């Protein structure tokens, strides 16, 4: 196929599954990551079509040289949720925003002709509209979401006939990955049900859109293959079920036979629901899996011991990992 895809954050929750699928689909792949949550050795099982580089995206010289010979860039690397960004705002800004424009500029000056950016559906903030579509004004409520919005704006400025850019605004991802995250809603609740016999729900009435990790990965492949004129300079929502958290709890209860659902009031009433019609109408992309599928697979993997020490091991929880490893804006810096 002669396409080589550079994936920043390729050793993250979405990244590892994406990399494996890209390789299966015949792409050459370069993973560029700091390997916070997964070791470089994990990738030894893949063949020569994969190159692995340990590097910081803020090291723009190193990242620029990783771009050589690549045709596409999928930019996933970041501090990837609100609490982790709030933990160290300077670190979050330096990774999620400050280096971004230089990365885009370098990509454009290199052999890369398609840049796919992992944004987030949280860019919309809290909305009353029944259908949150891409044309709505963005009202990000947190640093994490604000930097996603700002990066989308920067990226769009660089798009032209020879440099295709697109931003994806995914719902919250759920399901099993070889680099597991247990700090995203469906995975958190399933962990509690299977391993504590209890489903703890904070609030419950908030709507939370979700997407199965396999659909997430397929969506990036769709963007890689889409005709350039169809996607250039655009942003797309993508999600499956817009469930209330309490309904997610009920799905998990059914799948696990754990009926002990404990509802506690919360201050975090963020509620949003997204429309994924644009990506369906323009690119024919539709999700194939739902929360039920993610939960069934997770239950199996917990029972098979593939997610050991699921409450104790901090690698499953981004904010705890950053906190306990004392990662700040200098500690992970290249010199
Ligand atoms: N997981 C979700 O629910 C979700 C939803 C919407 C959007 N997204 C976006 O998708 C992308 C991937 O999310 P994820 O869940 O896989 O996150 P993750 O935290 O599992 O992975 C992020 C990866 O980036 C790497 N990284 C962080 N800072 C880096 C740096 N300075 N240099 C190089 N590598 C660095 C980490 O080591 C990690 O492997 C992110 O951009 C995230 O904002 C995720």
mmCIF file of C-alpha atoms and ligand atoms in Angstrom:
data_model
loop_
_atom_site.group_PDB
_atom_site.id
_atom_site.type_symbol
_atom_site.label_atom_id
_atom_site.label_comp_id
_atom_site.label_asym_id
_atom_site.label_seq_id
_atom_site.Cartn_x
_atom_site.Cartn_y
_atom_site.Cartn_z
ATOM 1 C CA UNK A 1 0.000 0.000 0.000
ATOM 2 C CA UNK A 2 3.072 2.244 0.437
ATOM 3 C CA UNK A 3 1.558 4.342 3.177
ATOM 4 C CA UNK A 4 3.397 4.864 6.419
ATOM 5 C CA UNK A 5 1.375 6.217 9.325
ATOM 6 C CA UNK A 6 3.010 8.010 12.236
ATOM 7 C CA UNK A 7 0.924 7.557 15.382
ATOM 8 C CA UNK A 8 1.798 9.827 18.296
ATOM 9 C CA UNK A 9 0.423 8.332 21.509
ATOM 10 C CA UNK A 10 0.482 4.951 19.780
ATOM 11 C CA UNK A 11 1.158 3.212 23.100
ATOM 12 C CA UNK A 12 -2.010 4.586 24.713
ATOM 13 C CA UNK A 13 -5.444 3.032 25.236
ATOM 14 C CA UNK A 14 -6.703 3.811 21.725
ATOM 15 C CA UNK A 15 -3.210 3.848 20.178
ATOM 16 C CA UNK A 16 -2.222 0.204 20.749
ATOM 17 C CA UNK A 17 -5.429 -1.116 19.242
ATOM 18 C CA UNK A 18 -5.158 1.328 16.341
ATOM 19 C CA UNK A 19 -1.544 0.380 15.614
ATOM 20 C CA UNK A 20 -2.379 -3.311 15.532
ATOM 21 C CA UNK A 21 -5.289 -2.694 13.180
ATOM 22 C CA UNK A 22 -3.212 -0.448 10.884
ATOM 23 C CA UNK A 23 -0.572 -3.163 10.594
ATOM 24 C CA UNK A 24 -3.241 -5.792 9.885
ATOM 25 C CA UNK A 25 -4.599 -3.517 7.152
ATOM 26 C CA UNK A 26 -1.223 -3.322 5.411
ATOM 27 C CA UNK A 27 0.021 0.094 6.529
ATOM 28 C CA UNK A 28 3.547 0.647 7.744
ATOM 29 C CA UNK A 29 3.464 2.303 11.143
ATOM 30 C CA UNK A 30 5.716 4.452 13.306
ATOM 31 C CA UNK A 31 4.763 4.694 16.985
ATOM 32 C CA UNK A 32 6.035 7.804 18.744
ATOM 33 C CA UNK A 33 5.297 7.842 22.470
ATOM 34 C CA UNK A 34 6.742 8.360 25.923
ATOM 35 C CA UNK A 35 5.514 4.884 26.938
ATOM 36 C CA UNK A 36 4.054 6.002 30.231
ATOM 37 C CA UNK A 37 1.568 3.164 30.524
ATOM 38 C CA UNK A 38 2.985 0.369 28.375
ATOM 39 C CA UNK A 39 6.575 -0.718 27.759
ATOM 40 C CA UNK A 40 8.302 -0.485 24.406
ATOM 41 C CA UNK A 41 8.815 -4.280 24.550
ATOM 42 C CA UNK A 42 5.081 -4.774 24.052
ATOM 43 C CA UNK A 43 5.619 -3.919 20.389
ATOM 44 C CA UNK A 44 8.316 -6.599 19.849
ATOM 45 C CA UNK A 45 5.624 -9.023 18.719
ATOM 46 C CA UNK A 46 4.994 -6.971 15.575
ATOM 47 C CA UNK A 47 7.153 -7.350 12.466
ATOM 48 C CA UNK A 48 9.312 -5.048 10.388
ATOM 49 C CA UNK A 49 6.389 -2.906 9.264
ATOM 50 C CA UNK A 50 6.471 -1.244 12.679
ATOM 51 C CA UNK A 51 9.048 1.219 13.972
ATOM 52 C CA UNK A 52 8.943 2.277 17.614
ATOM 53 C CA UNK A 53 10.399 5.575 18.820
ATOM 54 C CA UNK A 54 10.491 6.680 22.432
ATOM 55 C CA UNK A 55 10.158 10.426 22.369
ATOM 56 C CA UNK A 56 8.326 13.447 23.673
ATOM 57 C CA UNK A 57 6.076 15.297 21.209
ATOM 58 C CA UNK A 58 7.517 18.524 22.623
ATOM 59 C CA UNK A 59 10.893 17.409 21.273
ATOM 60 C CA UNK A 60 10.012 18.786 17.879
ATOM 61 C CA UNK A 61 13.445 18.013 16.419
ATOM 62 C CA UNK A 62 13.102 14.320 17.239
ATOM 63 C CA UNK A 63 9.473 14.228 16.159
ATOM 64 C CA UNK A 64 10.323 16.002 12.901
ATOM 65 C CA UNK A 65 12.885 13.328 12.089
ATOM 66 C CA UNK A 66 10.313 10.590 12.921
ATOM 67 C CA UNK A 67 8.086 12.122 10.229
ATOM 68 C CA UNK A 68 10.611 11.356 7.456
ATOM 69 C CA UNK A 69 9.079 9.011 4.896
ATOM 70 C CA UNK A 70 5.640 9.019 6.548
ATOM 71 C CA UNK A 71 2.527 9.736 4.500
ATOM 72 C CA UNK A 72 0.036 10.275 7.318
ATOM 73 C CA UNK A 73 -0.006 11.400 10.929
ATOM 74 C CA UNK A 74 -2.588 10.433 13.536
ATOM 75 C CA UNK A 75 -2.031 12.662 16.555
ATOM 76 C CA UNK A 76 -3.280 10.996 19.720
ATOM 77 C CA UNK A 77 -0.578 11.908 22.262
ATOM 78 C CA UNK A 78 -1.738 14.180 25.041
ATOM 79 C CA UNK A 79 -2.700 14.400 28.684
ATOM 80 C CA UNK A 80 -5.949 12.709 27.972
ATOM 81 C CA UNK A 81 -8.606 13.674 30.493
ATOM 82 C CA UNK A 82 -9.801 16.621 32.574
ATOM 83 C CA UNK A 83 -8.463 15.583 36.007
ATOM 84 C CA UNK A 84 -4.992 14.827 34.619
ATOM 85 C CA UNK A 85 -4.888 18.247 32.962
ATOM 86 C CA UNK A 86 -6.081 19.934 36.159
ATOM 87 C CA UNK A 87 -3.411 18.121 38.158
ATOM 88 C CA UNK A 88 -0.674 20.046 36.422
ATOM 89 C CA UNK A 89 -1.971 22.826 34.175
ATOM 90 C CA UNK A 90 1.517 23.802 32.902
ATOM 91 C CA UNK A 91 2.290 20.252 31.856
ATOM 92 C CA UNK A 92 -1.083 19.950 30.140
ATOM 93 C CA UNK A 93 -0.636 23.214 28.268
ATOM 94 C CA UNK A 94 2.875 22.319 27.138
ATOM 95 C CA UNK A 95 1.800 18.917 25.730
ATOM 96 C CA UNK A 96 -1.778 19.546 24.647
ATOM 97 C CA UNK A 97 -1.349 22.973 23.125
ATOM 98 C CA UNK A 98 2.025 24.771 23.087
ATOM 99 C CA UNK A 99 3.854 22.322 20.813
ATOM 100 C CA UNK A 100 0.925 21.674 18.492
ATOM 101 C CA UNK A 101 1.408 24.348 15.855
ATOM 102 C CA UNK A 102 5.067 23.426 15.391
ATOM 103 C CA UNK A 103 4.061 19.774 14.936
ATOM 104 C CA UNK A 104 1.536 20.734 12.247
ATOM 105 C CA UNK A 105 4.044 23.034 10.528
ATOM 106 C CA UNK A 106 6.711 20.299 10.566
ATOM 107 C CA UNK A 107 4.255 17.705 9.276
ATOM 108 C CA UNK A 108 3.316 19.974 6.398
ATOM 109 C CA UNK A 109 6.972 20.548 5.524
ATOM 110 C CA UNK A 110 7.648 16.800 5.608
ATOM 111 C CA UNK A 111 6.330 13.972 3.431
ATOM 112 C CA UNK A 112 3.087 13.862 5.433
ATOM 113 C CA UNK A 113 0.034 14.794 3.392
ATOM 114 C CA UNK A 114 -2.773 13.858 5.781
ATOM 115 C CA UNK A 115 -3.019 14.941 9.440
ATOM 116 C CA UNK A 116 -5.752 13.397 11.606
ATOM 117 C CA UNK A 117 -6.237 14.995 15.008
ATOM 118 C CA UNK A 118 -7.898 13.287 17.988
ATOM 119 C CA UNK A 119 -10.109 16.006 19.383
ATOM 120 C CA UNK A 120 -13.028 15.261 21.720
ATOM 121 C CA UNK A 121 -16.793 15.638 21.897
ATOM 122 C CA UNK A 122 -16.248 17.513 25.155
ATOM 123 C CA UNK A 123 -15.431 20.634 23.067
ATOM 124 C CA UNK A 124 -19.185 21.396 23.046
ATOM 125 C CA UNK A 125 -19.501 21.800 26.814
ATOM 126 C CA UNK A 126 -22.974 21.435 28.369
ATOM 127 C CA UNK A 127 -25.742 21.749 25.804
ATOM 128 C CA UNK A 128 -29.508 21.878 25.773
ATOM 129 C CA UNK A 129 -29.810 21.162 22.041
ATOM 130 C CA UNK A 130 -31.297 17.704 21.427
ATOM 131 C CA UNK A 131 -28.735 17.090 18.669
ATOM 132 C CA UNK A 132 -25.210 18.320 19.195
ATOM 133 C CA UNK A 133 -23.940 18.729 15.659
ATOM 134 C CA UNK A 134 -20.577 19.908 14.339
ATOM 135 C CA UNK A 135 -21.849 23.339 13.286
ATOM 136 C CA UNK A 136 -22.649 24.404 16.863
ATOM 137 C CA UNK A 137 -20.428 26.958 18.510
ATOM 138 C CA UNK A 138 -17.882 25.272 20.801
ATOM 139 C CA UNK A 139 -18.034 26.067 24.521
ATOM 140 C CA UNK A 140 -15.310 24.047 26.186
ATOM 141 C CA UNK A 141 -15.506 24.011 29.982
ATOM 142 C CA UNK A 142 -12.073 22.690 30.898
ATOM 143 C CA UNK A 143 -8.436 23.130 29.877
ATOM 144 C CA UNK A 144 -8.489 19.708 28.253
ATOM 145 C CA UNK A 145 -11.435 20.627 26.017
ATOM 146 C CA UNK A 146 -10.224 24.175 25.390
ATOM 147 C CA UNK A 147 -6.863 22.948 24.049
ATOM 148 C CA UNK A 148 -8.683 20.445 21.814
ATOM 149 C CA UNK A 149 -10.707 23.318 20.350
ATOM 150 C CA UNK A 150 -7.665 25.553 19.889
ATOM 151 C CA UNK A 151 -5.689 22.769 18.203
ATOM 152 C CA UNK A 152 -8.573 22.109 15.810
ATOM 153 C CA UNK A 153 -8.515 25.800 14.846
ATOM 154 C CA UNK A 154 -4.751 25.760 14.258
ATOM 155 C CA UNK A 155 -4.908 22.566 12.214
ATOM 156 C CA UNK A 156 -7.622 23.911 9.951
ATOM 157 C CA UNK A 157 -5.511 26.959 9.089
ATOM 158 C CA UNK A 158 -2.846 24.708 7.572
ATOM 159 C CA UNK A 159 -5.131 22.657 5.344
ATOM 160 C CA UNK A 160 -4.738 23.093 1.603
ATOM 161 C CA UNK A 161 -4.674 21.007 -1.551
ATOM 162 C CA UNK A 162 -1.473 19.219 -0.631
ATOM 163 C CA UNK A 163 -2.100 18.905 3.107
ATOM 164 C CA UNK A 164 -5.361 17.283 4.197
ATOM 165 C CA UNK A 165 -6.440 17.921 7.768
ATOM 166 C CA UNK A 166 -9.324 16.503 9.755
ATOM 167 C CA UNK A 167 -10.344 16.513 13.420
ATOM 168 C CA UNK A 168 -12.346 13.765 15.047
ATOM 169 C CA UNK A 169 -14.524 14.475 18.096
ATOM 170 C CA UNK A 170 -15.076 11.059 19.662
ATOM 171 C CA UNK A 171 -17.424 10.162 22.478
ATOM 172 C CA UNK A 172 -15.902 8.462 25.515
ATOM 173 C CA UNK A 173 -14.239 5.252 24.443
ATOM 174 C CA UNK A 174 -15.094 1.948 26.111
ATOM 175 C CA UNK A 175 -13.980 -1.655 25.901
ATOM 176 C CA UNK A 176 -10.849 -3.729 26.136
ATOM 177 C CA UNK A 177 -7.406 -2.623 24.973
ATOM 178 C CA UNK A 178 -4.005 -4.179 25.614
ATOM 179 C CA UNK A 179 -3.216 -0.867 27.365
ATOM 180 C CA UNK A 180 -6.271 -0.750 29.557
ATOM 181 C CA UNK A 181 -7.840 2.413 30.963
ATOM 182 C CA UNK A 182 -10.120 1.931 33.944
ATOM 183 C CA UNK A 183 -10.863 5.640 34.352
ATOM 184 C CA UNK A 184 -13.486 5.953 31.610
ATOM 185 C CA UNK A 185 -17.100 5.515 32.572
ATOM 186 C CA UNK A 186 -18.117 2.116 31.167
ATOM 187 C CA UNK A 187 -14.805 0.538 32.149
ATOM 188 C CA UNK A 188 -14.947 2.024 35.666
ATOM 189 C CA UNK A 189 -18.429 0.714 36.352
ATOM 190 C CA UNK A 190 -17.668 -2.731 34.905
ATOM 191 C CA UNK A 191 -14.543 -2.997 37.067
ATOM 192 C CA UNK A 192 -16.620 -2.220 40.163
ATOM 193 C CA UNK A 193 -19.332 -4.709 39.220
ATOM 194 C CA UNK A 194 -16.980 -7.599 38.462
ATOM 195 C CA UNK A 195 -14.386 -7.031 41.151
ATOM 196 C CA UNK A 196 -16.349 -5.365 43.987
ATOM 197 C CA UNK A 197 -19.848 -6.709 43.435
ATOM 198 C CA UNK A 198 -21.123 -3.148 43.445
ATOM 199 C CA UNK A 199 -21.973 -0.570 40.778
ATOM 200 C CA UNK A 200 -21.311 2.907 42.124
ATOM 201 C CA UNK A 201 -23.057 5.638 40.151
ATOM 202 C CA UNK A 202 -22.451 9.309 40.787
ATOM 203 C CA UNK A 203 -25.556 11.216 39.767
ATOM 204 C CA UNK A 204 -26.874 8.979 37.032
ATOM 205 C CA UNK A 205 -29.107 11.258 35.013
ATOM 206 C CA UNK A 206 -26.188 12.710 32.980
ATOM 207 C CA UNK A 207 -26.074 11.653 29.354
ATOM 208 C CA UNK A 208 -22.706 10.269 28.316
ATOM 209 C CA UNK A 209 -22.065 9.292 24.709
ATOM 210 C CA UNK A 210 -19.822 6.274 24.256
ATOM 211 C CA UNK A 211 -17.998 4.523 21.463
ATOM 212 C CA UNK A 212 -16.621 1.006 21.404
ATOM 213 C CA UNK A 213 -12.841 0.967 20.990
ATOM 214 C CA UNK A 214 -13.109 -1.235 17.870
ATOM 215 C CA UNK A 215 -15.414 1.318 16.224
ATOM 216 C CA UNK A 216 -13.040 4.075 17.305
ATOM 217 C CA UNK A 217 -10.187 2.318 15.522
ATOM 218 C CA UNK A 218 -12.284 1.657 12.403
ATOM 219 C CA UNK A 219 -13.183 5.320 12.305
ATOM 220 C CA UNK A 220 -9.507 6.374 12.137
ATOM 221 C CA UNK A 221 -9.033 3.900 9.281
ATOM 222 C CA UNK A 222 -12.047 5.417 7.518
ATOM 223 C CA UNK A 223 -10.467 8.870 7.796
ATOM 224 C CA UNK A 224 -7.196 7.545 6.397
ATOM 225 C CA UNK A 225 -8.959 6.109 3.359
ATOM 226 C CA UNK A 226 -11.555 8.848 2.766
ATOM 227 C CA UNK A 227 -11.174 10.996 -0.392
ATOM 228 C CA UNK A 228 -9.202 14.085 0.582
ATOM 229 C CA UNK A 229 -11.690 16.588 -0.835
ATOM 230 C CA UNK A 230 -14.416 14.979 1.290
ATOM 231 C CA UNK A 231 -12.741 15.535 4.650
ATOM 232 C CA UNK A 232 -10.240 18.366 4.215
ATOM 233 C CA UNK A 233 -10.480 21.044 6.919
ATOM 234 C CA UNK A 234 -13.457 19.371 8.599
ATOM 235 C CA UNK A 235 -14.395 18.084 12.037
ATOM 236 C CA UNK A 236 -16.566 15.049 12.700
ATOM 237 C CA UNK A 237 -18.370 13.778 15.774
ATOM 238 C CA UNK A 238 -18.353 10.064 16.320
ATOM 239 C CA UNK A 239 -20.193 8.087 18.956
ATOM 240 C CA UNK A 240 -22.638 5.271 19.454
ATOM 241 C CA UNK A 241 -25.030 5.247 22.363
ATOM 242 C CA UNK A 242 -26.031 8.430 24.147
ATOM 243 C CA UNK A 243 -26.932 6.657 27.400
ATOM 244 C CA UNK A 244 -27.634 8.070 30.838
ATOM 245 C CA UNK A 245 -25.017 6.864 33.310
ATOM 246 C CA UNK A 246 -27.771 5.038 35.221
ATOM 247 C CA UNK A 247 -28.685 3.154 32.043
ATOM 248 C CA UNK A 248 -25.048 2.150 31.553
ATOM 249 C CA UNK A 249 -25.152 0.831 35.139
ATOM 250 C CA UNK A 250 -28.261 -1.205 34.318
ATOM 251 C CA UNK A 251 -26.598 -2.724 31.222
ATOM 252 C CA UNK A 252 -23.623 -3.703 33.365
ATOM 253 C CA UNK A 253 -25.899 -5.053 36.073
ATOM 254 C CA UNK A 254 -27.604 -7.299 33.519
ATOM 255 C CA UNK A 255 -24.302 -8.527 32.066
ATOM 256 C CA UNK A 256 -22.744 -9.274 35.446
ATOM 257 C CA UNK A 257 -25.774 -10.251 37.560
ATOM 258 C CA UNK A 258 -24.665 -7.608 40.055
ATOM 259 C CA UNK A 259 -27.833 -5.891 41.221
ATOM 260 C CA UNK A 260 -26.231 -3.719 43.868
ATOM 261 C CA UNK A 261 -26.395 -0.273 42.166
ATOM 262 C CA UNK A 262 -25.511 2.509 44.603
ATOM 263 C CA UNK A 263 -26.414 6.031 43.460
ATOM 264 C CA UNK A 264 -24.603 8.941 45.120
ATOM 265 C CA UNK A 265 -25.193 12.651 44.388
ATOM 266 C CA UNK A 266 -22.438 14.415 42.442
ATOM 267 C CA UNK A 267 -21.295 17.919 41.567
ATOM 268 C CA UNK A 268 -20.193 16.652 38.159
ATOM 269 C CA UNK A 269 -23.434 16.938 36.247
ATOM 270 C CA UNK A 270 -21.772 17.317 32.836
ATOM 271 C CA UNK A 271 -24.282 15.933 30.425
ATOM 272 C CA UNK A 272 -23.950 15.872 26.683
ATOM 273 C CA UNK A 273 -25.163 13.939 23.718
ATOM 274 C CA UNK A 274 -23.732 14.051 20.232
ATOM 275 C CA UNK A 275 -25.050 13.479 16.756
ATOM 276 C CA UNK A 276 -22.927 11.289 14.479
ATOM 277 C CA UNK A 277 -25.029 11.860 11.374
ATOM 278 C CA UNK A 278 -22.464 13.954 9.505
ATOM 279 C CA UNK A 279 -19.843 11.204 9.438
ATOM 280 C CA UNK A 280 -22.533 8.693 8.451
ATOM 281 C CA UNK A 281 -23.913 10.842 5.633
ATOM 282 C CA UNK A 282 -20.599 12.058 4.259
ATOM 283 C CA UNK A 283 -18.315 9.065 4.799
ATOM 284 C CA UNK A 284 -20.738 6.210 5.333
ATOM 285 C CA UNK A 285 -19.234 5.505 8.738
ATOM 286 C CA UNK A 286 -21.548 3.813 11.217
ATOM 287 C CA UNK A 287 -20.736 2.187 14.517
ATOM 288 C CA UNK A 288 -21.222 -1.549 14.697
ATOM 289 C CA UNK A 289 -20.846 -2.170 18.410
ATOM 290 C CA UNK A 290 -22.394 -0.811 21.571
ATOM 291 C CA UNK A 291 -21.832 -0.519 25.307
ATOM 292 C CA UNK A 292 -23.276 -4.031 25.749
ATOM 293 C CA UNK A 293 -20.501 -5.486 23.566
ATOM 294 C CA UNK A 294 -17.805 -3.589 25.448
ATOM 295 C CA UNK A 295 -19.138 -4.790 28.792
ATOM 296 C CA UNK A 296 -19.400 -8.434 27.699
ATOM 297 C CA UNK A 297 -15.774 -8.407 26.484
ATOM 298 C CA UNK A 298 -14.534 -6.629 29.594
ATOM 299 C CA UNK A 299 -16.251 -9.113 31.909
ATOM 300 C CA UNK A 300 -14.572 -11.960 30.030
ATOM 301 C CA UNK A 301 -11.131 -10.324 30.196
ATOM 302 C CA UNK A 302 -11.482 -9.586 33.922
ATOM 303 C CA UNK A 303 -12.489 -13.195 34.542
ATOM 304 C CA UNK A 304 -9.633 -14.510 32.385
ATOM 305 C CA UNK A 305 -7.142 -12.488 34.445
ATOM 306 C CA UNK A 306 -6.141 -10.222 31.556
ATOM 307 C CA UNK A 307 -6.677 -7.078 33.673
ATOM 308 C CA UNK A 308 -4.938 -7.968 36.944
ATOM 309 C CA UNK A 309 -4.854 -5.780 40.084
ATOM 310 C CA UNK A 310 -7.546 -3.617 38.579
ATOM 311 C CA UNK A 311 -7.884 -1.326 41.576
ATOM 312 C CA UNK A 312 -4.297 -1.305 42.815
ATOM 313 C CA UNK A 313 -2.239 -0.910 39.643
ATOM 314 C CA UNK A 314 -1.979 2.829 38.937
ATOM 315 C CA UNK A 315 -1.202 2.326 35.249
ATOM 316 C CA UNK A 316 -4.949 1.915 34.605
ATOM 317 C CA UNK A 317 -5.689 5.375 36.010
ATOM 318 C CA UNK A 318 -4.103 8.311 34.183
ATOM 319 C CA UNK A 319 -4.399 10.865 36.957
ATOM 320 C CA UNK A 320 -2.987 8.516 39.616
ATOM 321 C CA UNK A 321 -0.146 7.530 37.297
ATOM 322 C CA UNK A 322 0.892 11.133 36.635
ATOM 323 C CA UNK A 323 0.534 12.001 40.317
ATOM 324 C CA UNK A 324 2.528 9.092 41.712
ATOM 325 C CA UNK A 325 5.258 9.292 39.080
ATOM 326 C CA UNK A 326 5.527 13.004 39.741
ATOM 327 C CA UNK A 327 5.373 13.795 36.057
ATOM 328 C CA UNK A 328 5.562 17.550 35.655
ATOM 329 C CA UNK A 329 6.444 19.893 32.818
ATOM 330 C CA UNK A 330 10.169 19.241 33.302
ATOM 331 C CA UNK A 331 10.462 15.644 34.438
ATOM 332 C CA UNK A 332 9.566 14.035 31.133
ATOM 333 C CA UNK A 333 11.432 16.616 29.085
ATOM 334 C CA UNK A 334 14.002 15.702 26.571
ATOM 335 C CA UNK A 335 17.326 17.498 26.810
HETATM 336 N N1 LIG B 1 -10.229 7.569 25.603
HETATM 337 C C1 LIG B 1 -11.275 8.340 25.349
HETATM 338 O O1 LIG B 1 -12.376 8.136 25.871
HETATM 339 C C2 LIG B 1 -11.133 9.491 24.390
HETATM 340 C C3 LIG B 1 -12.285 10.185 23.988
HETATM 341 C C4 LIG B 1 -12.151 11.265 23.121
HETATM 342 C C5 LIG B 1 -10.908 11.637 22.653
HETATM 343 N N2 LIG B 1 -9.817 10.935 23.071
HETATM 344 C C6 LIG B 1 -8.501 11.357 22.578
HETATM 345 O O2 LIG B 1 -7.892 10.240 21.954
HETATM 346 C C7 LIG B 1 -6.485 10.278 22.177
HETATM 347 C C8 LIG B 1 -6.030 8.971 22.779
HETATM 348 O O3 LIG B 1 -6.650 8.781 24.039
HETATM 349 P P1 LIG B 1 -6.282 7.532 24.955
HETATM 350 O O4 LIG B 1 -7.479 7.192 25.738
HETATM 351 O O5 LIG B 1 -5.622 6.491 24.143
HETATM 352 O O6 LIG B 1 -5.212 8.204 25.925
HETATM 353 P P2 LIG B 1 -3.990 7.536 26.746
HETATM 354 O O7 LIG B 1 -3.757 8.439 27.905
HETATM 355 O O8 LIG B 1 -4.237 6.098 26.994
HETATM 356 O O9 LIG B 1 -2.778 7.659 25.730
HETATM 357 C C9 LIG B 1 -2.041 8.818 25.540
HETATM 358 C C10 LIG B 1 -0.658 8.395 25.119
HETATM 359 O O10 LIG B 1 0.093 9.588 24.839
HETATM 360 C C11 LIG B 1 1.399 9.424 25.388
HETATM 361 N N3 LIG B 1 1.921 10.766 25.659
HETATM 362 C C12 LIG B 1 1.466 11.672 26.556
HETATM 363 N N4 LIG B 1 2.225 12.782 26.520
HETATM 364 C C13 LIG B 1 3.174 12.580 25.579
HETATM 365 C C14 LIG B 1 4.248 13.362 25.081
HETATM 366 N N5 LIG B 1 4.519 14.564 25.581
HETATM 367 N N6 LIG B 1 5.011 12.844 24.099
HETATM 368 C C15 LIG B 1 4.782 11.599 23.597
HETATM 369 N N7 LIG B 1 3.775 10.799 24.045
HETATM 370 C C16 LIG B 1 2.992 11.295 25.015
HETATM 371 C C17 LIG B 1 1.211 8.573 26.633
HETATM 372 O O11 LIG B 1 2.399 7.887 26.988
HETATM 373 C C18 LIG B 1 0.098 7.623 26.188
HETATM 374 O O12 LIG B 1 0.641 6.448 25.640
HETATM 375 C C19 LIG B 1 -6.226 11.493 23.054
HETATM 376 O O13 LIG B 1 -5.858 12.563 22.240
HETATM 377 C C20 LIG B 1 -7.560 11.750 23.696
HETATM 378 O O14 LIG B 1 -7.719 13.106 24.068
HETATM 379 C C21 LIG B 1 -9.894 9.878 23.903
#
